[in-house]
XYZ file of C-alpha atoms in Angstrom:
683
model
C -12.136 -68.367 -60.948
C -13.720 -65.879 -57.980
C -11.319 -63.532 -56.082
C -10.423 -64.089 -52.881
C -11.298 -60.526 -52.401
C -14.433 -60.897 -54.147
C -15.931 -62.816 -50.734
C -15.550 -59.178 -48.649
C -17.859 -56.814 -50.045
C -16.825 -53.433 -49.070
C -20.398 -51.825 -49.474
C -21.602 -54.867 -46.771
C -19.940 -54.652 -44.806
C -19.510 -51.355 -44.437
C -23.053 -51.127 -44.250
C -22.891 -53.718 -41.598
C -20.648 -50.894 -39.167
C -22.144 -48.093 -39.673
C -25.411 -49.837 -38.667
C -24.063 -52.195 -36.526
C -20.980 -50.454 -34.794
C -22.347 -49.367 -31.165
C -21.658 -52.892 -30.706
C -18.399 -53.018 -31.028
C -18.011 -49.542 -29.583
C -19.813 -50.348 -26.553
C -18.020 -53.398 -25.822
C -15.068 -51.558 -26.158
C -16.068 -49.294 -23.455
C -16.756 -52.057 -21.349
C -13.595 -54.051 -21.617
C -12.178 -50.461 -20.840
C -14.057 -50.045 -17.513
C -13.766 -53.575 -16.615
C -9.481 -53.486 -17.288
C -7.214 -50.496 -18.007
C -9.812 -48.775 -16.924
C -9.656 -50.249 -13.284
C -5.924 -51.009 -13.239
C -5.700 -47.169 -13.361
C -7.715 -45.553 -10.664
C -8.074 -48.489 -8.308
C -7.836 -46.974 -4.819
C -7.455 -49.599 -2.699
C -5.130 -48.049 0.244
C -3.269 -50.174 2.051
C -3.546 -53.536 -0.367
C -0.993 -55.272 -0.822
C 0.112 -54.627 -4.946
C -1.163 -57.418 -7.327
C 0.500 -60.409 -9.510
C -2.060 -60.545 -12.254
C -1.055 -63.685 -14.734
C -4.288 -62.856 -16.949
C -5.890 -59.344 -17.148
C -8.939 -60.787 -17.483
C -8.854 -61.438 -13.663
C -8.900 -57.696 -12.783
C -12.100 -57.288 -10.245
C -12.839 -60.539 -10.103
C -13.403 -61.577 -13.172
C -15.952 -58.476 -14.366
C -15.001 -58.725 -17.855
C -15.997 -62.487 -18.909
C -19.489 -61.925 -19.006
C -19.306 -59.608 -21.980
C -17.750 -62.431 -24.585
C -20.759 -64.089 -23.635
C -22.820 -60.497 -24.344
C -21.746 -59.132 -27.898
C -20.201 -61.528 -29.245
C -23.639 -62.589 -28.894
C -25.290 -59.496 -29.683
C -23.031 -58.798 -32.942
C -23.706 -62.104 -34.668
C -27.831 -61.579 -33.877
C -28.168 -57.967 -35.195
C -25.464 -58.623 -38.305
C -28.063 -61.924 -39.160
C -31.404 -60.664 -38.025
C -31.965 -59.899 -42.006
C -33.101 -63.872 -41.973
C -35.613 -63.633 -39.933
C -38.270 -60.688 -41.782
C -38.911 -61.944 -45.339
C -38.487 -58.087 -46.694
C -34.322 -57.373 -45.619
C -34.213 -61.553 -46.357
C -35.351 -60.875 -50.300
C -33.584 -57.947 -50.569
C -30.449 -59.197 -49.185
C -30.660 -62.890 -50.880
C -31.679 -60.210 -54.277
C -27.946 -58.872 -55.035
C -25.711 -59.420 -56.952
C -23.647 -62.427 -54.968
C -24.029 -65.146 -54.469
C -24.733 -66.505 -50.545
C -20.778 -67.735 -49.826
C -19.693 -63.616 -50.512
C -22.983 -62.574 -48.376
C -22.277 -64.957 -45.802
C -18.160 -63.869 -45.950
C -18.801 -60.063 -45.525
C -21.581 -60.128 -43.227
C -19.034 -63.200 -40.734
C -15.917 -60.566 -41.660
C -18.416 -57.577 -39.731
C -18.879 -59.355 -36.983
C -15.708 -60.387 -36.636
C -14.177 -57.251 -36.551
C -16.715 -56.140 -33.542
C -15.628 -58.942 -31.831
C -12.097 -58.309 -31.471
C -10.931 -55.086 -32.690
C -12.163 -54.000 -29.243
C -10.093 -56.819 -27.573
C -7.404 -56.003 -29.395
C -7.673 -51.717 -28.796
C -7.993 -52.475 -24.762
C -5.083 -54.540 -25.025
C -2.763 -51.801 -26.409
C -4.068 -49.266 -23.896
C -3.153 -51.603 -21.698
C 0.487 -52.203 -22.709
C 0.776 -48.662 -22.839
C -0.064 -48.097 -19.617
C 1.880 -50.889 -17.336
C 4.221 -48.441 -15.864
C 1.767 -46.614 -14.383
C -0.431 -49.600 -13.314
C 2.141 -50.741 -10.710
C 1.181 -48.891 -7.928
C -1.334 -51.640 -7.608
C -1.152 -54.423 -10.486
C 1.739 -55.910 -11.717
C 1.708 -58.055 -14.981
C 3.778 -59.104 -17.758
C 3.305 -58.644 -21.731
C 2.685 -61.875 -22.497
C -0.508 -61.564 -20.005
C -1.384 -58.908 -22.224
C -0.633 -60.841 -25.762
C -2.657 -64.147 -24.042
C -6.230 -61.827 -23.168
C -5.869 -60.916 -26.939
C -5.949 -64.126 -27.796
C -7.590 -65.619 -25.717
C -10.867 -63.124 -26.027
C -10.716 -63.003 -29.791
C -10.725 -67.264 -29.467
C -13.984 -66.621 -26.941
C -15.377 -64.249 -28.792
C -15.101 -66.188 -32.107
C -16.225 -68.976 -30.687
C -19.877 -68.100 -29.145
C -20.577 -65.187 -32.038
C -19.927 -68.143 -34.785
C -22.357 -69.792 -32.882
C -24.657 -67.718 -32.532
C -24.571 -66.926 -36.557
C -25.135 -71.080 -36.922
C -28.427 -70.783 -34.726
C -28.970 -67.488 -36.589
C -29.104 -69.420 -39.696
C -31.129 -72.195 -38.626
C -33.566 -70.453 -37.239
C -36.534 -68.005 -38.513
C -36.979 -65.980 -35.209
C -34.255 -63.392 -33.658
C -35.664 -64.122 -30.264
C -36.439 -67.494 -30.527
C -32.896 -67.946 -31.920
C -31.510 -66.211 -29.082
C -33.003 -68.944 -26.172
C -31.781 -71.491 -28.162
C -28.263 -70.062 -28.535
C -28.034 -69.859 -24.626
C -29.967 -72.897 -23.800
C -27.025 -74.970 -25.635
C -24.762 -73.097 -24.384
C -25.997 -74.270 -21.001
C -27.312 -77.644 -21.877
C -24.555 -79.712 -20.736
C -25.123 -78.286 -17.246
C -29.041 -78.594 -16.826
C -28.875 -82.224 -18.717
C -26.363 -83.980 -16.301
C -27.720 -82.062 -13.154
C -31.597 -82.888 -14.011
C -30.166 -86.556 -15.887
C -28.091 -87.325 -12.468
C -31.352 -86.023 -10.244
C -33.542 -88.754 -12.739
C -31.203 -91.785 -12.217
C -30.921 -91.357 -8.520
C -34.768 -92.403 -8.607
C -34.279 -95.547 -10.136
C -30.887 -96.882 -10.257
C -29.707 -98.654 -7.193
C -26.024 -97.993 -5.177
C -25.559 -94.732 -7.869
C -23.863 -92.052 -6.380
C -25.536 -89.465 -7.142
C -23.230 -86.386 -5.342
C -19.719 -87.942 -6.517
C -21.415 -87.451 -10.539
C -22.870 -84.037 -9.628
C -19.738 -82.606 -8.056
C -17.352 -84.500 -11.725
C -15.763 -86.392 -8.927
C -15.842 -89.021 -11.792
C -13.552 -87.372 -14.329
C -12.457 -84.654 -12.618
C -13.690 -82.671 -15.072
C -16.255 -80.546 -13.639
C -19.766 -79.417 -15.272
C -18.550 -75.674 -15.012
C -15.333 -76.982 -17.814
C -18.515 -79.087 -19.673
C -20.474 -76.126 -19.807
C -19.201 -73.500 -22.280
C -21.605 -70.696 -20.713
C -19.935 -71.313 -17.249
C -16.501 -72.189 -18.614
C -16.312 -68.601 -20.057
C -17.626 -66.792 -17.467
C -15.783 -68.376 -14.893
C -12.424 -67.986 -16.149
C -11.153 -66.192 -13.131
C -10.556 -69.388 -11.205
C -9.157 -71.565 -13.517
C -7.870 -69.867 -16.153
C -8.061 -71.662 -19.889
C -5.460 -73.938 -21.341
C -4.242 -73.753 -24.762
C -5.249 -77.493 -25.495
C -8.354 -75.742 -24.069
C -8.401 -72.399 -26.539
C -7.366 -74.812 -29.106
C -10.827 -76.748 -28.461
C -12.472 -74.206 -28.612
C -11.419 -72.432 -31.891
C -11.993 -75.628 -33.513
C -15.582 -75.397 -33.126
C -15.702 -71.983 -33.903
C -14.380 -73.123 -37.295
C -16.711 -76.189 -37.400
C -19.193 -73.822 -36.489
C -18.601 -72.066 -39.574
C -18.634 -74.854 -42.066
C -21.542 -75.861 -41.119
C -22.840 -72.253 -40.759
C -21.551 -72.321 -45.293
C -23.064 -75.511 -46.149
C -26.350 -75.034 -44.303
C -27.256 -71.454 -45.660
C -26.605 -72.572 -48.857
C -29.565 -74.707 -48.507
C -31.728 -72.561 -46.032
C -34.519 -71.520 -48.141
C -34.960 -67.645 -48.798
C -38.986 -68.119 -48.263
C -37.709 -70.048 -44.534
C -38.036 -65.884 -42.271
C -39.859 -65.756 -40.174
C -41.008 -69.751 -39.060
C -39.563 -70.484 -36.359
C -37.251 -73.722 -37.593
C -35.793 -73.112 -41.106
C -34.292 -76.655 -41.166
C -36.864 -79.771 -40.669
C -34.504 -82.605 -39.628
C -33.322 -79.902 -36.467
C -37.521 -80.136 -35.583
C -37.477 -84.071 -34.490
C -33.991 -82.603 -32.346
C -35.754 -78.939 -31.131
C -38.939 -81.608 -29.471
C -36.995 -84.130 -28.148
C -34.951 -81.087 -25.939
C -37.676 -79.252 -25.301
C -39.700 -82.419 -23.590
C -37.073 -83.532 -22.124
C -36.355 -80.370 -19.979
C -40.013 -79.863 -19.051
C -40.498 -83.606 -18.338
C -37.446 -83.292 -15.917
C -38.256 -80.809 -14.114
C -41.948 -81.156 -13.658
C -41.179 -84.728 -12.801
C -38.171 -83.671 -9.811
C -40.597 -80.461 -8.254
C -44.090 -82.858 -8.494
C -41.847 -85.514 -6.496
C -40.370 -83.201 -4.160
C -44.039 -82.245 -3.001
C -43.938 -85.786 -1.318
C -41.240 -88.182 0.169
C -40.740 -91.167 -2.250
C -43.483 -90.054 -4.315
C -43.066 -92.538 -7.445
C -46.262 -92.411 -8.458
C -45.802 -88.235 -8.600
C -42.271 -88.531 -10.135
C -43.919 -90.558 -13.539
C -46.845 -88.179 -13.147
C -45.068 -85.121 -13.625
C -43.042 -86.484 -15.962
C -46.004 -87.302 -18.181
C -47.404 -83.648 -17.799
C -43.645 -82.374 -18.019
C -43.592 -84.123 -21.559
C -47.337 -83.188 -22.527
C -46.371 -79.688 -21.458
C -43.129 -79.456 -23.523
C -44.480 -80.693 -26.771
C -47.838 -78.633 -26.769
C -44.946 -75.759 -26.296
C -42.970 -76.767 -29.165
C -46.198 -76.983 -31.587
C -47.460 -73.689 -30.358
C -43.859 -72.228 -31.075
C -44.139 -73.612 -34.303
C -47.831 -72.838 -35.909
C -47.331 -69.881 -33.744
C -50.924 -70.440 -32.461
C -52.749 -72.306 -29.584
C -55.020 -74.278 -32.031
C -52.626 -76.888 -32.165
C -55.085 -79.913 -30.805
C -55.896 -81.666 -33.927
C -56.007 -85.586 -34.859
C -52.306 -85.126 -36.114
C -50.982 -83.914 -33.409
C -52.016 -86.261 -30.903
C -50.395 -88.738 -33.315
C -47.199 -87.564 -32.920
C -47.916 -86.585 -29.421
C -47.652 -89.912 -29.110
C -44.755 -90.686 -31.016
C -42.572 -88.455 -29.828
C -43.760 -89.357 -26.231
C -42.237 -92.935 -26.808
C -39.087 -92.374 -28.363
C -39.130 -89.718 -24.748
C -39.990 -92.285 -22.797
C -37.148 -94.684 -24.663
C -34.731 -91.814 -23.978
C -35.488 -91.293 -20.333
C -34.987 -95.126 -19.692
C -31.770 -96.098 -21.167
C -30.268 -94.385 -18.226
C -31.577 -96.757 -15.478
C -32.487 -99.331 -17.307
C -28.998 -101.435 -15.510
C -27.660 -101.983 -19.374
C -23.668 -103.699 -18.622
C -25.090 -104.661 -14.941
C -24.433 -101.414 -13.023
C -26.878 -102.414 -10.505
C -24.800 -105.633 -9.787
C -21.605 -105.521 -10.488
C -18.643 -105.807 -7.344
C -15.683 -105.639 -8.495
C -13.272 -109.299 -8.310
C -11.026 -109.014 -5.042
C -7.333 -109.102 -7.950
C -8.529 -106.121 -9.422
C -9.028 -103.790 -6.920
C -6.415 -101.522 -5.530
C -7.825 -99.730 -2.898
C -11.115 -99.284 -0.892
C -13.226 -96.260 0.724
C -15.655 -96.309 2.987
C -17.977 -94.127 5.314
C -18.225 -90.188 5.215
C -14.540 -89.622 3.440
C -15.253 -86.300 1.999
C -15.054 -86.546 -1.649
C -14.134 -83.433 -2.175
C -10.603 -84.249 -0.695
C -10.153 -87.229 -2.607
C -10.942 -84.714 -5.852
C -8.814 -82.471 -4.061
C -5.315 -84.794 -4.442
C -6.529 -86.343 -7.773
C -6.416 -82.998 -8.874
C -2.957 -81.867 -7.663
C -1.472 -84.901 -8.948
C -3.118 -84.403 -12.364
C -1.810 -81.150 -12.211
C 2.560 -82.447 -11.659
C 1.316 -85.296 -14.735
C 1.284 -88.284 -11.867
C -2.293 -88.843 -11.628
C -3.072 -91.847 -10.144
C 0.227 -93.622 -10.134
C 0.268 -93.868 -5.769
C -2.847 -94.876 -4.001
C -5.403 -91.980 -2.731
C -4.974 -91.579 0.607
C -8.441 -92.118 1.578
C -8.422 -95.560 -0.335
C -6.592 -98.690 1.413
C -4.782 -101.591 0.433
C -6.529 -103.067 3.641
C -6.950 -106.612 2.462
C -8.634 -107.550 5.269
C -10.895 -104.714 5.598
C -11.353 -105.071 1.670
C -12.674 -108.240 1.754
C -15.381 -107.529 4.691
C -16.230 -104.051 2.433
C -17.018 -106.415 -0.650
C -18.744 -108.903 1.569
C -20.967 -106.111 2.516
C -21.302 -104.991 -1.024
C -22.099 -108.699 -2.427
C -25.292 -108.449 0.180
C -26.673 -105.186 -0.328
C -27.074 -105.897 -4.488
C -28.151 -109.789 -3.623
C -31.058 -108.406 -1.251
C -31.416 -105.115 -3.125
C -35.093 -104.623 -2.229
C -34.635 -105.774 1.620
C -31.305 -103.536 1.664
C -32.418 -100.349 0.556
C -34.557 -97.577 2.580
C -36.242 -94.719 1.646
C -36.499 -91.621 3.371
C -40.047 -91.948 4.561
C -38.129 -95.644 6.432
C -35.093 -93.923 8.019
C -34.867 -94.969 11.643
C -32.083 -95.266 14.462
C -30.916 -98.552 12.368
C -30.501 -96.942 9.143
C -27.285 -96.839 7.488
C -25.730 -94.283 4.627
C -22.802 -95.552 2.885
C -20.308 -95.037 0.375
C -18.266 -97.700 -0.860
C -14.912 -96.591 -3.005
C -13.198 -98.498 -5.158
C -9.477 -98.181 -7.295
C -9.417 -100.238 -9.359
C -6.170 -101.487 -11.027
C -7.097 -100.225 -15.007
C -7.165 -96.718 -13.167
C -10.744 -96.297 -13.219
C -13.205 -96.241 -10.263
C -16.144 -97.237 -8.999
C -18.098 -95.661 -6.662
C -21.492 -96.442 -4.850
C -23.931 -95.198 -2.399
C -25.966 -96.842 -0.486
C -28.978 -96.412 2.336
C -30.106 -99.298 4.135
C -32.033 -100.543 7.129
C -28.063 -101.522 9.399
C -29.524 -104.086 11.416
C -30.357 -106.720 9.069
C -26.669 -106.521 7.760
C -24.840 -106.730 11.271
C -23.229 -109.773 10.350
C -21.337 -107.438 6.792
C -21.472 -104.553 9.222
C -19.215 -105.948 12.109
C -16.128 -106.550 10.556
C -15.865 -103.435 8.876
C -16.779 -101.236 12.249
C -14.195 -103.403 14.477
C -11.808 -103.097 12.833
C -8.933 -100.905 13.416
C -7.957 -98.885 10.039
C -12.346 -98.164 10.239
C -11.727 -96.520 13.554
C -9.007 -94.749 12.936
C -10.533 -93.274 9.023
C -14.195 -92.625 10.879
C -12.776 -91.385 14.760
C -9.608 -89.653 13.202
C -7.151 -91.069 16.047
C -4.280 -89.490 14.368
C -4.337 -86.247 17.461
C -4.972 -87.958 20.002
C -1.185 -89.440 19.203
C -0.121 -85.804 19.144
C 2.177 -84.460 21.289
C 1.266 -81.004 20.959
C -1.929 -80.849 22.703
C -1.458 -77.014 24.956
C -6.066 -77.835 26.688
C -8.751 -79.938 25.918
C -12.259 -78.653 26.915
C -15.308 -80.362 27.696
C -19.458 -79.715 26.893
C -21.746 -81.051 28.336
C -24.427 -82.984 25.236
C -27.136 -80.526 27.167
C -27.264 -77.394 29.527
C -24.129 -75.337 29.989
C -21.275 -77.054 32.239
C -17.872 -77.411 30.951
C -14.909 -77.561 32.456
C -10.842 -77.788 30.841
C -7.940 -80.333 31.753
C -4.831 -78.464 31.049
C -2.205 -80.379 33.403
C 0.215 -81.937 30.941
C -0.107 -85.080 32.597
C -3.877 -84.860 32.541
C -3.877 -83.939 28.638
C -1.469 -87.014 28.059
C -3.290 -89.575 30.009
C -6.809 -88.229 29.031
C -6.002 -88.840 25.400
C -4.171 -92.140 25.778
C -7.152 -93.284 28.083
C -9.352 -91.770 25.198
C -7.348 -93.519 22.114
C -7.507 -96.686 23.795
C -11.289 -96.805 24.125
C -11.949 -95.202 20.490
C -9.893 -98.683 19.535
C -11.664 -100.940 21.684
C -15.357 -99.627 21.130
C -17.298 -102.355 19.645
C -19.849 -102.825 17.017
C -22.925 -102.315 19.297
C -20.748 -99.756 21.336
C -20.882 -97.810 18.253
C -24.030 -98.086 17.320
C -25.011 -97.219 20.654
C -23.162 -93.958 20.706
C -24.872 -93.214 17.669
C -28.086 -93.284 19.126
C -27.159 -92.146 22.885
C -25.581 -88.562 23.531
C -22.195 -88.421 24.982
C -21.607 -87.707 28.354
C -19.876 -84.651 27.002
C -17.845 -83.209 23.700
C -14.033 -83.248 23.352
C -11.827 -80.301 22.001
C -8.152 -80.560 21.422
C -7.315 -76.782 21.759
C -3.702 -76.509 20.047
C -2.881 -73.196 20.472
C 0.019 -72.718 17.976
C -2.574 -74.110 15.110
C -3.229 -71.703 12.558
C -5.424 -73.724 11.652
C -7.948 -74.301 14.406
C -8.780 -77.222 16.797
C -10.276 -80.428 16.401
C -13.636 -81.164 18.201
C -15.731 -84.377 16.717
C -13.873 -86.363 19.652
C -16.754 -87.786 22.635
C -17.132 -88.892 25.420
C -19.127 -91.776 25.517
C -20.925 -93.433 28.134
C -19.284 -96.656 26.994
C -16.272 -95.337 28.017
C -15.961 -97.194 31.536
C -12.166 -96.424 32.072
C -12.252 -93.221 31.170
C -15.257 -92.430 32.990
C -13.374 -93.601 35.793
C -10.323 -92.055 34.738
C -12.376 -88.893 35.305
C -14.396 -89.228 37.649
C -10.908 -90.105 40.380
C -9.547 -87.147 38.480
C -12.773 -84.580 40.088
C -13.195 -83.472 36.535
C -16.782 -85.807 35.789
C -19.383 -84.021 37.533
C -17.978 -80.305 36.247
C -19.263 -81.169 32.728
C -21.520 -84.135 32.466
C -24.878 -84.134 33.534
C -25.853 -85.241 37.233
C -29.772 -85.956 39.639
C -28.399 -82.400 40.494
C -28.747 -80.661 37.020
C -32.062 -81.702 36.796
C -35.395 -79.383 38.519
C -38.392 -82.230 37.522
C -38.603 -85.386 35.225
C -41.416 -86.824 34.255
C -42.370 -90.523 32.549
C -45.317 -91.092 29.643
C -45.987 -93.674 26.813
C -45.728 -93.151 23.371
C -48.724 -94.214 21.586
C -49.023 -94.421 17.738
C -51.681 -93.031 15.704
C -53.007 -90.303 18.249
C -54.061 -88.084 15.536
C -51.170 -85.331 16.880
C -50.437 -82.578 14.292
C -47.945 -80.637 13.909
C -48.717 -77.010 14.448
C -45.754 -75.024 12.838
C -46.399 -71.720 14.826
C -46.022 -73.870 18.339
C -42.272 -72.913 19.561
C -41.419 -76.023 20.465
C -43.037 -79.162 18.861
C -41.353 -82.007 20.726
C -42.738 -80.420 23.783
C -46.471 -80.429 22.686
C -45.510 -83.852 21.293
C -45.490 -85.257 24.685
C -48.038 -82.718 26.382
C -50.455 -84.699 23.899
C -49.379 -87.710 25.128
C -49.076 -87.571 28.951
C -52.348 -86.162 28.451
C -53.687 -89.712 27.106
C -51.634 -91.817 28.710
C -50.624 -90.273 31.862
C -47.074 -89.587 33.150
C -45.301 -90.671 36.352
C -42.653 -88.156 38.207
C -39.041 -89.804 39.045
C -38.458 -88.248 41.778
C -34.724 -90.401 43.028
C -31.562 -90.046 42.462
C -31.085 -93.318 41.931
C -33.907 -93.346 39.423
C -32.630 -89.914 37.498
C -29.499 -91.532 37.319
C -30.542 -94.710 34.735
C -32.243 -92.456 33.013
C -29.359 -90.123 32.577
C -26.912 -93.225 31.456
C -29.808 -94.568 28.999
C -31.551 -91.661 27.636
C -31.466 -91.356 23.973
C -32.646 -87.670 21.653
C -35.888 -87.484 20.662
C -37.127 -85.416 17.685
C -41.152 -85.063 16.483
C -39.933 -84.982 13.114
C -38.112 -87.832 12.752
C -41.295 -89.547 13.727
C -40.112 -92.301 15.831
C -42.612 -95.073 17.056
C -43.824 -96.753 19.812
C -41.780 -99.711 19.059
C -38.329 -97.507 18.491
C -39.256 -94.995 21.745
C -42.207 -96.896 23.958
C -41.319 -93.899 26.513
C -40.955 -90.543 26.237
C -38.922 -88.395 29.062
C -39.297 -84.819 29.708
C -36.673 -83.339 31.694
C -36.307 -79.435 33.221
C -32.865 -78.604 33.776
C -31.691 -76.140 36.733
C -30.815 -73.371 33.981
C -34.821 -73.683 32.480
C -34.288 -75.577 29.783
C -36.243 -78.117 28.801
C -35.701 -81.772 26.570
C -37.520 -84.171 25.592
C -35.884 -87.815 25.629
C -36.895 -90.955 24.542
C -36.414 -94.311 26.927
C -36.073 -97.832 25.525
C -36.859 -99.138 29.185
C -39.577 -97.908 31.986
C -37.086 -97.940 35.556
C -38.224 -101.069 37.317
C -38.273 -99.133 40.827
C -41.300 -96.794 39.471
C -43.464 -99.505 38.324
């Protein structure tokens, strides 16, 4: 029976350390520079002492990238003999088994990866009494640093060695090593970008940020997880997982190394079963990148997207063929047959996620299964942060997330809208090029009783679903969430600042009695808003924007409130108190006003060198249709009451904006507005 000691060939280990010891020396110097050296000679003055929970938090985690550099270098250089025929024949001709050879080289690599870590740990422990001017840490943090860097270094090194065994060229091995260490990121991000083009209701933002599983892309990607560990330290379960993966990689390395052909040196891929995987991954990456790039060149460019997928797949296939055969002369009948087969396989792989398997697009939960609902523009980051806090306290989702509501009437209205969108899928979805004033972009979320969460995102023509939107938007809960009425109920407002939508007019309300009355009236107006009022408020500019200031509020002031033109009671109160004309636009603020027609298909093109494209567009229309000057204050007041914003980049049609208004203010500012109806008095 072979002795355990015979697996560690001292001559091979000595030669490895003599030849590649510089890797370990550089690793040690880098670790010392980024941890104990900084801790001893940090020249910060007047900065509070830092209590360290992990040593790799020093200098913002500058030592963490070393874990994805030096372990890769150690695994690559020590096993570089596998990628050249002469060194490979020499080592494999030695009178030892392959297992003994691999064990000896593996031991050398682990020495280069682990010894610098523990030398750094010992130095950091010894200097602890001299660093308390700037840093305070326990010895447990030192040993934790040693364990974490050892395990992660072993993981990266073991994976690098496995790749060195599987591939026959050093450059290819390095590219594949880093590529696979970051694969979850590009695969998830590109996959999400692909799915959102085809799957109705897919909420790409929800999945891009990992909100669906409370697992971020960084955690799923070893390279990003290691380099970003300073912001979220490793847990012992996660560390154990990385150690287990390192062991699995080493076991696979032993199994594959025994079967490795001695003549495989310089071959791109050593094992034939890896070629299809290598081919598909490269083709998938190239296809997705090319498709998404070409689709971004043209809005709603489905044809460009598919064309990009095809061209990218062909490019990826030919690229791998050239790398495998180490020549560009790969154009023959066999290549064509293989290309068609791989193309069909790639098409299947890309089709499955968007094939609506399981009825993703048409799925609407039953009312009995719903615990809470969410709708609107609630930031999903708030939902995520609440979930993460509960998960850290072992109470995740025991209570309903506060951004969801269990109001049954509100939930029923949302589910009715959801069913209508699903039933009218072809008519309900709106492409970017079809955006109008009636376009609605909403998020619908369900917290289910089984603990799962269902999120959808829809963009649709709101005018076609008015019957379903109205009971939602007139619901008190919706208004409280959308218009944040909480601040209007608070008593500690120090001052109210109102700022005009245009011009530089503004005024302040500082009298406590007036502040109270203003807030009460604004709250009443918000809660009494009809569906039509809310739609018009989106299209029309408010008379003024409202900022509630609280001098004792260290988190800032609240600004997302408006004095809308539909608020009759508030307007009357503002006029009675003398605040109204100090802030809202009035005819006397306007030096000139003219109206012209908006005509479709006139051949106008936007000149990127023009300072004001809106003004150029108005001038173009005025030359074609002429213009009418508005001189009477009553007529100006009517325009001010009904005006809406205009932007040539929004591509307003004649039906949506039949008239354009050029307004010149006394302060020199010029704006273009849209007008639905031409004033009768001017006809």
